[in-house]
PDB file of C-alpha atoms and ligand atoms in Angstrom:
ATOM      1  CA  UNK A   1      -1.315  17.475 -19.096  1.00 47.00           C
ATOM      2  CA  UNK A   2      -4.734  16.851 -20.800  1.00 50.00           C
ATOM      3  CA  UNK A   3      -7.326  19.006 -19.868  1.00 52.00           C
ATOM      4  CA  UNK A   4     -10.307  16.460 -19.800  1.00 56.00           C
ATOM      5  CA  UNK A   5      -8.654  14.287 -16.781  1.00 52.00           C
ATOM      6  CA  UNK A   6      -8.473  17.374 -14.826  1.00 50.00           C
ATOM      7  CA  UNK A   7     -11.070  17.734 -11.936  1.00 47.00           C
ATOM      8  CA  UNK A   8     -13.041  20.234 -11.392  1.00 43.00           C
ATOM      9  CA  UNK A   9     -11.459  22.920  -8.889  1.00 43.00           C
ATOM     10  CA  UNK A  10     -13.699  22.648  -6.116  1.00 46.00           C
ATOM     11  CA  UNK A  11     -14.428  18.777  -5.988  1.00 64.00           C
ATOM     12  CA  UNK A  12     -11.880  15.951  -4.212  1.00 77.00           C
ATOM     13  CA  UNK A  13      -9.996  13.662  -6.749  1.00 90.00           C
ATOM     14  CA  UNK A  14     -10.590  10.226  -7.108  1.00 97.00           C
ATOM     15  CA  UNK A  15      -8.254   8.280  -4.568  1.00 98.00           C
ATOM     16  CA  UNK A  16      -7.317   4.403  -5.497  1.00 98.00           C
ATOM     17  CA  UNK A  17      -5.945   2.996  -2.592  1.00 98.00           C
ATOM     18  CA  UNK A  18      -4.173  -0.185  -2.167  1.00 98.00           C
ATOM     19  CA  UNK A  19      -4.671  -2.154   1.469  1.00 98.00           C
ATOM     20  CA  UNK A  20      -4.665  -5.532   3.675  1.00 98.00           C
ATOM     21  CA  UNK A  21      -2.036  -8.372   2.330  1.00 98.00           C
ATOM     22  CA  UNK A  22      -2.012 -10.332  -0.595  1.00 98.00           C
ATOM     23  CA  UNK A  23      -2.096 -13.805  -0.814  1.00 98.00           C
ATOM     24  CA  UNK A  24       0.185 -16.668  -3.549  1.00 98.00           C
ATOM     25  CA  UNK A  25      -0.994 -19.739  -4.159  1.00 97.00           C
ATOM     26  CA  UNK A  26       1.622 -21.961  -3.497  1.00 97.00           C
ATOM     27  CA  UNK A  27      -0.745 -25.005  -3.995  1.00 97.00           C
ATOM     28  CA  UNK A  28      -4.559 -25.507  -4.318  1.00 97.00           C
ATOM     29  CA  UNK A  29      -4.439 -25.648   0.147  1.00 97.00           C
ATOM     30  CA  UNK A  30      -1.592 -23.461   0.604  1.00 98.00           C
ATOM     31  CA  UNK A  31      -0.449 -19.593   0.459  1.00 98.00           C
ATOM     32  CA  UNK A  32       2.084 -17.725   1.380  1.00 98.00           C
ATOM     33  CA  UNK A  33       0.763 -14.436   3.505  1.00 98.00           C
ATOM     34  CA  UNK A  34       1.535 -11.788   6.387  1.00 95.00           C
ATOM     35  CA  UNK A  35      -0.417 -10.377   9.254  1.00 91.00           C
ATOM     36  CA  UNK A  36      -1.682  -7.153   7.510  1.00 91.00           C
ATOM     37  CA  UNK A  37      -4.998  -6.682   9.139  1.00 92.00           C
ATOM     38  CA  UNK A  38      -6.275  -4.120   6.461  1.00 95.00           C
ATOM     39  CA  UNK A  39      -7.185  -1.808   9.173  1.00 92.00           C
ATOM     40  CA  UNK A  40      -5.390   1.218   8.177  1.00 92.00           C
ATOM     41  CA  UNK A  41      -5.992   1.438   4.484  1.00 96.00           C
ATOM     42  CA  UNK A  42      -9.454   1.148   5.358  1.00 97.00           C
ATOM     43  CA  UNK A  43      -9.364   3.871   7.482  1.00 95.00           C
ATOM     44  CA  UNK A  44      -7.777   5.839   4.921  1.00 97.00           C
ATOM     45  CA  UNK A  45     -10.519   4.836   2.784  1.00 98.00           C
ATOM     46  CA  UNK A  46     -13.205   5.715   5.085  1.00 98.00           C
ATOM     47  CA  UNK A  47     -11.603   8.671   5.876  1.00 97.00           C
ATOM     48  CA  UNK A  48     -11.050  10.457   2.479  1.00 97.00           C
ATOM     49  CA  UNK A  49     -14.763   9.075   1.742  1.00 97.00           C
ATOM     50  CA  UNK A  50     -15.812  11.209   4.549  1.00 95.00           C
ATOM     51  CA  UNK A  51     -13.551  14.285   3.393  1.00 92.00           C
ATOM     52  CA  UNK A  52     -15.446  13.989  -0.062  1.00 93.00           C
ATOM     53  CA  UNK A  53     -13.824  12.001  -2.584  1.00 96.00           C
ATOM     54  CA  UNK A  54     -14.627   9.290  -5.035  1.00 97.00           C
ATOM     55  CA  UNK A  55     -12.545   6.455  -3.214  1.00 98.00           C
ATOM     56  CA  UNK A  56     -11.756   3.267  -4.867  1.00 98.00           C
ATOM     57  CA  UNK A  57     -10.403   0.310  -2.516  1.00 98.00           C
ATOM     58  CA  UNK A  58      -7.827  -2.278  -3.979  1.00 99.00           C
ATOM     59  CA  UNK A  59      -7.997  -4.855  -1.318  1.00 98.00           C
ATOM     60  CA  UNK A  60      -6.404  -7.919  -0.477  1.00 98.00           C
ATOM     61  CA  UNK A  61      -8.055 -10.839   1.723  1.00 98.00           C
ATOM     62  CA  UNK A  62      -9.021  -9.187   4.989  1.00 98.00           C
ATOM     63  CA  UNK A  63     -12.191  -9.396   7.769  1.00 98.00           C
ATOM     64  CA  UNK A  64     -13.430  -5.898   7.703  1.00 98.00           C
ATOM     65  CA  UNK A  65     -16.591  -4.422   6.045  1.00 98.00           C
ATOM     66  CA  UNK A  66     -16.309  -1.944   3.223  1.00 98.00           C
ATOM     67  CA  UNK A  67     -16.457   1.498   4.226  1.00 98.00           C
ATOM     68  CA  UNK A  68     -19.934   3.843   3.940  1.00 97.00           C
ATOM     69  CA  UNK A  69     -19.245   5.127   0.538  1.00 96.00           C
ATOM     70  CA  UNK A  70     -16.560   3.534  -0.747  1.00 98.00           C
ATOM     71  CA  UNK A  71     -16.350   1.179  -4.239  1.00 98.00           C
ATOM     72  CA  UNK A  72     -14.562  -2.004  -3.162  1.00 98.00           C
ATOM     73  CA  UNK A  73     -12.706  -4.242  -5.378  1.00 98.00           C
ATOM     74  CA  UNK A  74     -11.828  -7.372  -4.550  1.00 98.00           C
ATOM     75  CA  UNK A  75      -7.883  -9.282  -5.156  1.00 98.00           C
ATOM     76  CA  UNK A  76      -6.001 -12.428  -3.730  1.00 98.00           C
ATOM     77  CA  UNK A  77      -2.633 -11.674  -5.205  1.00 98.00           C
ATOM     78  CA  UNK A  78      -0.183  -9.016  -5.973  1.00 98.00           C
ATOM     79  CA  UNK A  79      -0.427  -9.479  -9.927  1.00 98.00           C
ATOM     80  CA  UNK A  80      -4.120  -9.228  -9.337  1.00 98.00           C
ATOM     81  CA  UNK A  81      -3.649  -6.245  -7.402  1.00 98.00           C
ATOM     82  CA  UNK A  82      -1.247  -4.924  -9.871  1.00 98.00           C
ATOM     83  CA  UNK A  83      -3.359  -5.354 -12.673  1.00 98.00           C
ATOM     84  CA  UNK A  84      -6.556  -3.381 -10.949  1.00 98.00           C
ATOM     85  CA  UNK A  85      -4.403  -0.463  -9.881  1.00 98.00           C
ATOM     86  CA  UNK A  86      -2.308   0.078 -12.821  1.00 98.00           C
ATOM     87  CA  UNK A  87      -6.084   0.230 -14.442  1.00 98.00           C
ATOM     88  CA  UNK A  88      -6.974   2.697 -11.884  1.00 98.00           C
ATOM     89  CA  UNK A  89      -4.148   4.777 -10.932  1.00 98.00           C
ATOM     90  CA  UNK A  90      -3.888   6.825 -14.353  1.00 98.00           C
ATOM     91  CA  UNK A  91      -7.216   8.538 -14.176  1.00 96.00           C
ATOM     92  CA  UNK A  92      -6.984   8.866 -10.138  1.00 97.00           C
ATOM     93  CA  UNK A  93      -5.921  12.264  -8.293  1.00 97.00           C
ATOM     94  CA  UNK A  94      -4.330  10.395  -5.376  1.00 98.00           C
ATOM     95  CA  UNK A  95      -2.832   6.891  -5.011  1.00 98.00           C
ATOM     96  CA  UNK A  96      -2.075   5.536  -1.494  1.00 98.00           C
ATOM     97  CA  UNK A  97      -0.373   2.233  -1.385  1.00 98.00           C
ATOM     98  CA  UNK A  98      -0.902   0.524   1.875  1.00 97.00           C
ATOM     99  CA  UNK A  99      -1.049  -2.773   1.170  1.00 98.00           C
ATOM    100  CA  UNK A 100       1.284  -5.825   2.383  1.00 97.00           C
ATOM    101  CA  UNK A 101       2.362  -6.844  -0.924  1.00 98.00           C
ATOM    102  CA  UNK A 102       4.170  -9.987  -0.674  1.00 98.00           C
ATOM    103  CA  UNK A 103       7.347  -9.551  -2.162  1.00 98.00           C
ATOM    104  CA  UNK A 104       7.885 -13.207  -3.539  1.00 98.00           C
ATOM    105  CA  UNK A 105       5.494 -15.558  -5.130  1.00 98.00           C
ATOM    106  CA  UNK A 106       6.092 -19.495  -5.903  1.00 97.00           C
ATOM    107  CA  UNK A 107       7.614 -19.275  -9.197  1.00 97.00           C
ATOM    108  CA  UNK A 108       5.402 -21.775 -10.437  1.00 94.00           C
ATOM    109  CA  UNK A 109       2.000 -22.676  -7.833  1.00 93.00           C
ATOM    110  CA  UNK A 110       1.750 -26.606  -7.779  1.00 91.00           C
ATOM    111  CA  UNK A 111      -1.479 -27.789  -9.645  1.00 94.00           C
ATOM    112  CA  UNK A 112      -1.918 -30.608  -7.192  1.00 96.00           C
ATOM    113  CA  UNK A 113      -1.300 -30.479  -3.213  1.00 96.00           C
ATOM    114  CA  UNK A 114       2.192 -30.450  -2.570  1.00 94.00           C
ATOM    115  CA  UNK A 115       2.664 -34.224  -0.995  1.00 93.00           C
ATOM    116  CA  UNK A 116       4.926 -34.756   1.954  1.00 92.00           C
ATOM    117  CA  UNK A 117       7.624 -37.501   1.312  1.00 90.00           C
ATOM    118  CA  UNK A 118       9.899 -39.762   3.238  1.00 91.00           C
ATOM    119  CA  UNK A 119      12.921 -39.612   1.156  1.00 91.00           C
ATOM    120  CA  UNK A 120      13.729 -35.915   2.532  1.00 92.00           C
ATOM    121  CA  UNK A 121      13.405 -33.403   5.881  1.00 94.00           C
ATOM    122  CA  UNK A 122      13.438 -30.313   3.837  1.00 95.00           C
ATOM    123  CA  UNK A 123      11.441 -28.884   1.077  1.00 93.00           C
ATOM    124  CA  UNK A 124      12.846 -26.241  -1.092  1.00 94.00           C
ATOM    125  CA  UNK A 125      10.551 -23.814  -2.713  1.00 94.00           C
ATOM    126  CA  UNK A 126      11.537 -21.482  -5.648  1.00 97.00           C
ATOM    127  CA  UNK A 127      10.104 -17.977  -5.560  1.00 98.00           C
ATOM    128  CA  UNK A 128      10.263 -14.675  -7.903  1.00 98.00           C
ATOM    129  CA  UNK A 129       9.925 -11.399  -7.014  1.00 98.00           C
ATOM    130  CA  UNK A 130       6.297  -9.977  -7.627  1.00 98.00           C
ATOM    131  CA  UNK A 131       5.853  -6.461  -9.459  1.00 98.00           C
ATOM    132  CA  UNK A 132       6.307  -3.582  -7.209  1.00 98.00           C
ATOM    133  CA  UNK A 133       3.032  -1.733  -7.717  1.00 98.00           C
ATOM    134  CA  UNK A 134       3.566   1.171  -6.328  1.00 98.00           C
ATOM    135  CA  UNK A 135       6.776   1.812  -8.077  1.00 98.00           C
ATOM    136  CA  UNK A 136       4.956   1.253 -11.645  1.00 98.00           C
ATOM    137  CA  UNK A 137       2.194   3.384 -10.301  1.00 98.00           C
ATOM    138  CA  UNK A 138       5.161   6.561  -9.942  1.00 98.00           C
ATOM    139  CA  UNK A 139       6.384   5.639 -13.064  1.00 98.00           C
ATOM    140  CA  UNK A 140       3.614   6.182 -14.981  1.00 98.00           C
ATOM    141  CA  UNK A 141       4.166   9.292 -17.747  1.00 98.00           C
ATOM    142  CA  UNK A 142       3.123  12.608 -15.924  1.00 96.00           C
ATOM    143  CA  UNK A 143       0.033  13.590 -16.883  1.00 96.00           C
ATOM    144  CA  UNK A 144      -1.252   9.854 -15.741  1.00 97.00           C
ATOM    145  CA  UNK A 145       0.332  10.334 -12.456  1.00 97.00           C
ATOM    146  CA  UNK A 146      -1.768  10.844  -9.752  1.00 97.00           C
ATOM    147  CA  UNK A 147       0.304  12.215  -6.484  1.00 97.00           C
ATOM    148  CA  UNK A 148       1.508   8.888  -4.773  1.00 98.00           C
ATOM    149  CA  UNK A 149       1.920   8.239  -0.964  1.00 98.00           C
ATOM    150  CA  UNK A 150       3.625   4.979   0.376  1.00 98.00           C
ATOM    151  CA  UNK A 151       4.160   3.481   3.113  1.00 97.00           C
ATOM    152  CA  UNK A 152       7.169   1.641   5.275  1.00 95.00           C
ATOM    153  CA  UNK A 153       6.397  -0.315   7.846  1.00 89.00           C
ATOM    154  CA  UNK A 154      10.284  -0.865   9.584  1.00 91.00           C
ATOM    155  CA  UNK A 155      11.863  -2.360  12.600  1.00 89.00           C
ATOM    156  CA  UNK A 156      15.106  -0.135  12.888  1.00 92.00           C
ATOM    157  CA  UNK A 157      16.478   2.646  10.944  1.00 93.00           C
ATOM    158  CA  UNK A 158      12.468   3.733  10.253  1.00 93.00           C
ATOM    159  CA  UNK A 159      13.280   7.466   8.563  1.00 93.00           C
ATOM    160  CA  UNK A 160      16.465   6.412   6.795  1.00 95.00           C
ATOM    161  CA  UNK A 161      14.682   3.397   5.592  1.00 96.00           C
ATOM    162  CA  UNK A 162      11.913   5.086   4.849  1.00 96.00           C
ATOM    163  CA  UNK A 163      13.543   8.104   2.682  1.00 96.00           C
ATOM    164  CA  UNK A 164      15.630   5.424   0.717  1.00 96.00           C
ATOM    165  CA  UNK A 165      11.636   4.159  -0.250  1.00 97.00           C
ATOM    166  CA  UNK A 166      10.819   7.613  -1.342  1.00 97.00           C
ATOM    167  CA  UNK A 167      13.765   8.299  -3.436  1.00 96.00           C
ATOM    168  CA  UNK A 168      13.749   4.515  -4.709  1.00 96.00           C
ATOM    169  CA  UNK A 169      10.222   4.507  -5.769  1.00 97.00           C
ATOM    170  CA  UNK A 170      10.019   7.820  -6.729  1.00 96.00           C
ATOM    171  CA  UNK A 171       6.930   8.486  -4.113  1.00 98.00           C
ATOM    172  CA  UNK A 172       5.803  12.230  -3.768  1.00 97.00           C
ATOM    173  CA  UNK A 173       5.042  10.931   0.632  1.00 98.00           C
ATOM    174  CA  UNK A 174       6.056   8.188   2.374  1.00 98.00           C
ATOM    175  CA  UNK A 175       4.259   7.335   5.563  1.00 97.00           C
ATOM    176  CA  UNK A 176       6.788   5.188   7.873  1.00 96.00           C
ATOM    177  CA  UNK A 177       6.046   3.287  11.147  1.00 89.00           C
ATOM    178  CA  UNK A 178       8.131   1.500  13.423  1.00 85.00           C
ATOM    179  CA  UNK A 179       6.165  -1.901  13.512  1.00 82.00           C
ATOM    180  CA  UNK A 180       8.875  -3.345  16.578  1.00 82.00           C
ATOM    181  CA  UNK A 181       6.639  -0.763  19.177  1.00 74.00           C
ATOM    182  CA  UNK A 182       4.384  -2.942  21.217  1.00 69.00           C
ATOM    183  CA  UNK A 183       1.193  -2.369  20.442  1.00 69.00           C
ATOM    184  CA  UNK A 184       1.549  -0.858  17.762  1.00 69.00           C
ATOM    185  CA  UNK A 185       1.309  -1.286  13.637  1.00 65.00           C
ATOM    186  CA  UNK A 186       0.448  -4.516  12.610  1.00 66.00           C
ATOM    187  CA  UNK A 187      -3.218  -5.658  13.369  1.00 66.00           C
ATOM    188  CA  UNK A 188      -3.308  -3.210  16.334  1.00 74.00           C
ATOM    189  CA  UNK A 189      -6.108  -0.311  16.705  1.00 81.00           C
ATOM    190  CA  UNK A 190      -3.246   2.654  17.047  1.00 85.00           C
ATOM    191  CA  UNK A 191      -0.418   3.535  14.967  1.00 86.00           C
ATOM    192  CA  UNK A 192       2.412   6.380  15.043  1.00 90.00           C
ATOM    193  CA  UNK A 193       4.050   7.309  12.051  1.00 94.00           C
ATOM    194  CA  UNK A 194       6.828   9.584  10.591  1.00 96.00           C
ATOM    195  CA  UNK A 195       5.673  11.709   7.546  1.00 97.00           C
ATOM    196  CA  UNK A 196       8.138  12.420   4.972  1.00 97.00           C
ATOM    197  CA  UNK A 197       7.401  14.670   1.933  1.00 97.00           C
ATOM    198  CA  UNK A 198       9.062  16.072  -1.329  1.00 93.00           C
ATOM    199  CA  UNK A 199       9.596  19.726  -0.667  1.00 89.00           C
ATOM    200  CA  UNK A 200      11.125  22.377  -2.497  1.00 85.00           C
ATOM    201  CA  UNK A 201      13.629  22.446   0.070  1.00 84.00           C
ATOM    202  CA  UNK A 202      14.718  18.427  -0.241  1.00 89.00           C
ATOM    203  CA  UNK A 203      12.238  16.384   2.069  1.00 93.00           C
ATOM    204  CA  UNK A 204      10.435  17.562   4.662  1.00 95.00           C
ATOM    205  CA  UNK A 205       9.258  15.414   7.630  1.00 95.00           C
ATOM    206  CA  UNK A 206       6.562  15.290  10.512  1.00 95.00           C
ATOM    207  CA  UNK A 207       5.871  13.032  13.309  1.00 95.00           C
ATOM    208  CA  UNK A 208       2.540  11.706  14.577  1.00 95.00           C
ATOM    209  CA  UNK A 209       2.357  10.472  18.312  1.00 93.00           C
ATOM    210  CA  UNK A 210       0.816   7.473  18.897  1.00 91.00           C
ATOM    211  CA  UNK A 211      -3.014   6.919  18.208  1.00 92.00           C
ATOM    212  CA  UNK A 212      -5.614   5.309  16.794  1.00 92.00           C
ATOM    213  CA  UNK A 213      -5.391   4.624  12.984  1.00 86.00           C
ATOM    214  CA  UNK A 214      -8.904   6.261  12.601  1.00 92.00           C
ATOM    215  CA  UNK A 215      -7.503   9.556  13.345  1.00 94.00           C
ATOM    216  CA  UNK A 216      -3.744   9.061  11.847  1.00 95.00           C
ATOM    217  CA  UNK A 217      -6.097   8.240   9.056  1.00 96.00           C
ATOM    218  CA  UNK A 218      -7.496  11.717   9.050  1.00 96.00           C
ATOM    219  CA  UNK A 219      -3.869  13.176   9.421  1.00 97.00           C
ATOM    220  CA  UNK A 220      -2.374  11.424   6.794  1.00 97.00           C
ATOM    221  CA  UNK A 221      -5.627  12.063   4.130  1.00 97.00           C
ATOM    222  CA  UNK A 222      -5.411  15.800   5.074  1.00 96.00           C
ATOM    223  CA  UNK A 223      -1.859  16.043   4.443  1.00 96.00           C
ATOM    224  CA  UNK A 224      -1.869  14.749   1.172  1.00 96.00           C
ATOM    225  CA  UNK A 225      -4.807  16.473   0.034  1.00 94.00           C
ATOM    226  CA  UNK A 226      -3.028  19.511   1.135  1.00 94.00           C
ATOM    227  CA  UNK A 227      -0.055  18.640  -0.823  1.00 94.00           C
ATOM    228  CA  UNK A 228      -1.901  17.518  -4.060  1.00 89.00           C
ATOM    229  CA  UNK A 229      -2.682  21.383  -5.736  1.00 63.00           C
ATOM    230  CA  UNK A 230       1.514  22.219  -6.156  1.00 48.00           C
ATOM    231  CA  UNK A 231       1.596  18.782  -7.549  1.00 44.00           C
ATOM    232  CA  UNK A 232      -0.996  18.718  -9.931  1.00 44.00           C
ATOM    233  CA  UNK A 233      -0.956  21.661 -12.332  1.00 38.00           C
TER     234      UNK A 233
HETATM  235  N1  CTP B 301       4.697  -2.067  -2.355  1.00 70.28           N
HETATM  236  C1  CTP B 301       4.057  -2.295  -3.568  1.00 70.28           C
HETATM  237  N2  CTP B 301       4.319  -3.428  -4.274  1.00 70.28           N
HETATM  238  C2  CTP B 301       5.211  -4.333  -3.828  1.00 70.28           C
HETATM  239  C3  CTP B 301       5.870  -4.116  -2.583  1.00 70.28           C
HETATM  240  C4  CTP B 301       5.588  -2.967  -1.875  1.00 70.28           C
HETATM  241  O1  CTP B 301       3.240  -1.473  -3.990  1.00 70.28           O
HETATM  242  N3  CTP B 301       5.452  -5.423  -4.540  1.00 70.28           N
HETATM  243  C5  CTP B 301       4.421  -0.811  -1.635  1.00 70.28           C
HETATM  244  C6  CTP B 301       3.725  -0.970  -0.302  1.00 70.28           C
HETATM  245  O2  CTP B 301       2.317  -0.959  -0.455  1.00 70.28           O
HETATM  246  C7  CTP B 301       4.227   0.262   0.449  1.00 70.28           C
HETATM  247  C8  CTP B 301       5.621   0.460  -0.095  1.00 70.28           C
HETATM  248  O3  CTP B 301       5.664  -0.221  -1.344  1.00 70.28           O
HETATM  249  O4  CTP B 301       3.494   1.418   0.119  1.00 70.28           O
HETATM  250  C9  CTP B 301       6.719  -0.044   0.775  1.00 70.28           C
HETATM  251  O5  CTP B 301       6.527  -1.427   1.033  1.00 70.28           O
HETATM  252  P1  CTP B 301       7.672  -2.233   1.775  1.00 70.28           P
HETATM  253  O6  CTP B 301       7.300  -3.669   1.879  1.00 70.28           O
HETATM  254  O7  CTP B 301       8.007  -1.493   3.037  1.00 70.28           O
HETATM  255  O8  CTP B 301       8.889  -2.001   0.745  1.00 70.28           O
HETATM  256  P2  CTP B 301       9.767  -2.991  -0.102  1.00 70.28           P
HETATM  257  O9  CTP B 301      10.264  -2.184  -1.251  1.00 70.28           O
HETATM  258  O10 CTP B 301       9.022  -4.237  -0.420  1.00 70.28           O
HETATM  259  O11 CTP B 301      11.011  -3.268   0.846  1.00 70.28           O
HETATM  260  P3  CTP B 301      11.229  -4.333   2.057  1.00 70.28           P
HETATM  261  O12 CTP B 301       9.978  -5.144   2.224  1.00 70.28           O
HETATM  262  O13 CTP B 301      12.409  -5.129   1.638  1.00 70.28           O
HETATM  263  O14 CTP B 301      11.517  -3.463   3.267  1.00 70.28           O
HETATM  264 CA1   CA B 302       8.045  -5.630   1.106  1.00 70.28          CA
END
């Protein structure tokens, strides 16, 4: 590892963390989305802010203000977001990846509105798969790597799913949530997760009861702060 990206001891690293959902152009009108509010990677962001790091927000198109203390940057799509945190994410301690990346873009975004036509009832569109960010951000050689925490928002099968996502992305914590709870998840206030860890032991796991992101926020930052020293030499 090289000695000048180290921090210093006593101070928090520099978290980058990704949030809200991306957006692809699929004409000059039209884009192809989700529902991510953005609500609980801004927590997250408010939250290590007020633990006392640097904290760097990624964020797609959402309706929240920035966080006291935090450095926003702005990005519509996922090779926009890509690009910023694979800028970022070497010289950062942590890297949380919360966003709603949209898995599929238009493989080519029309460069006039797409016209309706008479001649057919269906319109086909061809998509590719967009980078997986997080997965490029674990990749990165070692002593880039900051430690990396995902998350896995599921509808059945939430900690098998979510331990395939460790092991498959190479994550050092995965946070998963079972987004079929009413109430729940996506654009709500609360949230209850499942933690799941890399542990000397194989992975470890934790479960936090429903309640409102703002704190889950705190439980999550604290836990992988407290996880970050046996990571980072
Ligand atoms: N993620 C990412 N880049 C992508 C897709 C996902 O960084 N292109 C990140 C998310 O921010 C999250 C984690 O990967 O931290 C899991 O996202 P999820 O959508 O649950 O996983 P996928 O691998 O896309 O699997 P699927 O949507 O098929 O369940
Ligand atoms: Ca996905």
């Amino acid at each position: 590892a090289s000695a000048a990206k180290l921090p210093a001891p006593t101070s928090a690293p520099h978290v980058v963390i990704t949030a809200g959902p991306t957006r692809e152009a699929l004409d000059p009108v039209r884009y192809l989305s989700n529902h991510s509010s953005g609500k609980m990677g801004y927590a997250l962001a408010a939250e290590a802010a007020a633990q006392g790091a640097r904290v760097t927000l990624i964020s797609g198109p959402v309706n929240l203000p920035t966080p006291h203390g935090v450095e926003r940057i702005d990005v519509e799509t996922a090779a926009q977001m890509h690009h910023e945190a694979l800028t970022l994410a070497p010289h950062a301690g942590l890297f949380i990846g919360c966003a709603a990346v949209a898995d599929y873009r238009a493989a080519s975004a029309a460069e006039h509105k797409i016209k309706k036509t008479d001649d057919s009832d269906t319109l086909t569109l061809t998509l590719v798969k967009n980078p997986d960010i997080i997965a490029d951000v674990s990749a990165l050689p070692t002593d880039q790597r900051p430690f990396v925490v995902g998350f896995a928002a599921e509808t059945q099968d939430v900690a098998r799913y979510a331990e395939d996502k460790l092991t498959r992305k190479g994550l050092d914590m995965i946070v998963a949530n079972d987004v079929s709870q009413q109430g729940l998840g996506f654009g709500s206030d609360n949230n209850a997760a499942l933690l799941l860890w890399r542990s000397a032991t194989g992975t470890s796991q934790r479960e936090a009861p429903p309640q409102p992101k703002t704190q889950l926020a705190a439980l999550i930052i604290r836990h992988a702060l407290s996880l970050l020293p046996s990571q980072r030499p």
